[in-house]
C-alpha positions as a printed Julia matrix, in Angstrom:
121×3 Matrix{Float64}:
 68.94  210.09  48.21
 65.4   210.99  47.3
 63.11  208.28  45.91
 61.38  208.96  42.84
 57.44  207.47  42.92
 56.36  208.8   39.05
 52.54  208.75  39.93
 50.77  208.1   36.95
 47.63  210.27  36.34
 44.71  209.62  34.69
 42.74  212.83  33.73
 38.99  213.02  33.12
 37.39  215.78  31.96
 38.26  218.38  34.37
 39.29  215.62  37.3
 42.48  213.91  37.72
 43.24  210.5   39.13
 45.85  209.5   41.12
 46.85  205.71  42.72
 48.95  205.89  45.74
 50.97  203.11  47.04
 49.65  200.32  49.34
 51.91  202.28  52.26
 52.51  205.67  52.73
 54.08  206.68  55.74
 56.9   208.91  56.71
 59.48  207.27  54.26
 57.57  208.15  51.05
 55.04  211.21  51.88
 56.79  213.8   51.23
 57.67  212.68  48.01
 54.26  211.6   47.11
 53.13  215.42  48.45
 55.74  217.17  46.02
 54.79  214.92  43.34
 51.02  215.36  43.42
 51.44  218.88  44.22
 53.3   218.84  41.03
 51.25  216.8   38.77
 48.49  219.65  39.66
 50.63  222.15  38.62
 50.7   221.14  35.72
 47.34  221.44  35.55
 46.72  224.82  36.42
 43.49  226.36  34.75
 41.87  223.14  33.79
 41.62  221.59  37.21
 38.04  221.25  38.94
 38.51  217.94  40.94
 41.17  215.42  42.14
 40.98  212.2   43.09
 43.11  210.14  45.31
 42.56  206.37  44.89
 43.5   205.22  48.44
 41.57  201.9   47.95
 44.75  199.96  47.32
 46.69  201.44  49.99
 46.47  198.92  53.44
 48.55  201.56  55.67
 48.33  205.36  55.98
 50.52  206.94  59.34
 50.13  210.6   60.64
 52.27  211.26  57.73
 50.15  210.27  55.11
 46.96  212.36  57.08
 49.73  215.39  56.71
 50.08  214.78  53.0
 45.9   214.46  52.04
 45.67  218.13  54.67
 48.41  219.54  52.71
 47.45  218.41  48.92
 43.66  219.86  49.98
 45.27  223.12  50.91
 47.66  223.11  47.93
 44.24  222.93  45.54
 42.23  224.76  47.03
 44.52  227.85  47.89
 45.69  227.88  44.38
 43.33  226.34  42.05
 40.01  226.33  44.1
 39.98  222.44  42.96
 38.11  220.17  45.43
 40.35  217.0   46.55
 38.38  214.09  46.72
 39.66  210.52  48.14
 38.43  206.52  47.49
 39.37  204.54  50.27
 37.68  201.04  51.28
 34.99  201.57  53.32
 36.33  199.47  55.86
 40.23  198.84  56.98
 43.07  200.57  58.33
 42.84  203.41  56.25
 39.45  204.71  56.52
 39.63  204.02  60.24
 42.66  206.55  60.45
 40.89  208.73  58.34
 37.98  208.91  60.6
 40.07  209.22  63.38
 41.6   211.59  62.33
 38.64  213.82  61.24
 40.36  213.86  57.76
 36.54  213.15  56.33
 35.71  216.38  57.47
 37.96  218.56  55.51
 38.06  215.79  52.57
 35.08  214.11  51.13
 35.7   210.35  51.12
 34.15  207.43  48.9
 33.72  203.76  48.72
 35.3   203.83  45.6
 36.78  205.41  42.53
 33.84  204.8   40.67
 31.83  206.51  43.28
 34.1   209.33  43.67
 34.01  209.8   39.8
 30.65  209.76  39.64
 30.25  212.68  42.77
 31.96  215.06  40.24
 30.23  214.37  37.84
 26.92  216.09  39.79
């Protein structure tokens, strides 16, 4: 049976913000892909920018680097919207992000508030 996550956005201007779970890994990605995906659907025409708040989430798998890839390519291709993420500067999650050269493809913030305030330029 599918799991239902009912991400709840928060939408700024031309920018929407999303809060992922404090795990994602193979047992909830692809449901948090479809879901975001869908949430910027919905959207269509009025999207610029959106932001993933990461800086709650403590662990992030090669499933979770999938979904980010895969939500950038879903905005871009189809909305030419820019996906930005917030993750702690420091922790599991940016480490796997660097790793994973994620940061080149995505641009990453210290926070929210920071990624917020990059759209805003």
């Amino acid at each position: 049976m599918a799991t239902t996550l009912h991400l709840a956005p928060v939408d700024i201007a031309d920018r929407t913000l999303i809060t992922f779970p404090p795990e994602i890994d193979l047992s909830n990605a692809a449901v948090l892909l479809a879901e975001a995906c869908a949430l910027a659907d919905e959207r269509a025409g009025q999207l610029r920018e959106f932001v993933l708040d990461l800086t709650r989430t403590g662990f992030l798998d090669s499933q979770g680097v999938r979904l980010l890839l895969d939500l950038r390519r879903h905005l871009h291709d189809r909305y030419g919207a820019l996906l930005r993420v917030a993750a702690l500067p420091v922790g599991p999650v940016r480490r796997v992000l660097t790793l994973s050269q994620v940061r080149r493809d995505v641009p990453m913030h210290d926070s929210v508030e920071d990624a917020l305030r990059a759209g805003e330029l």
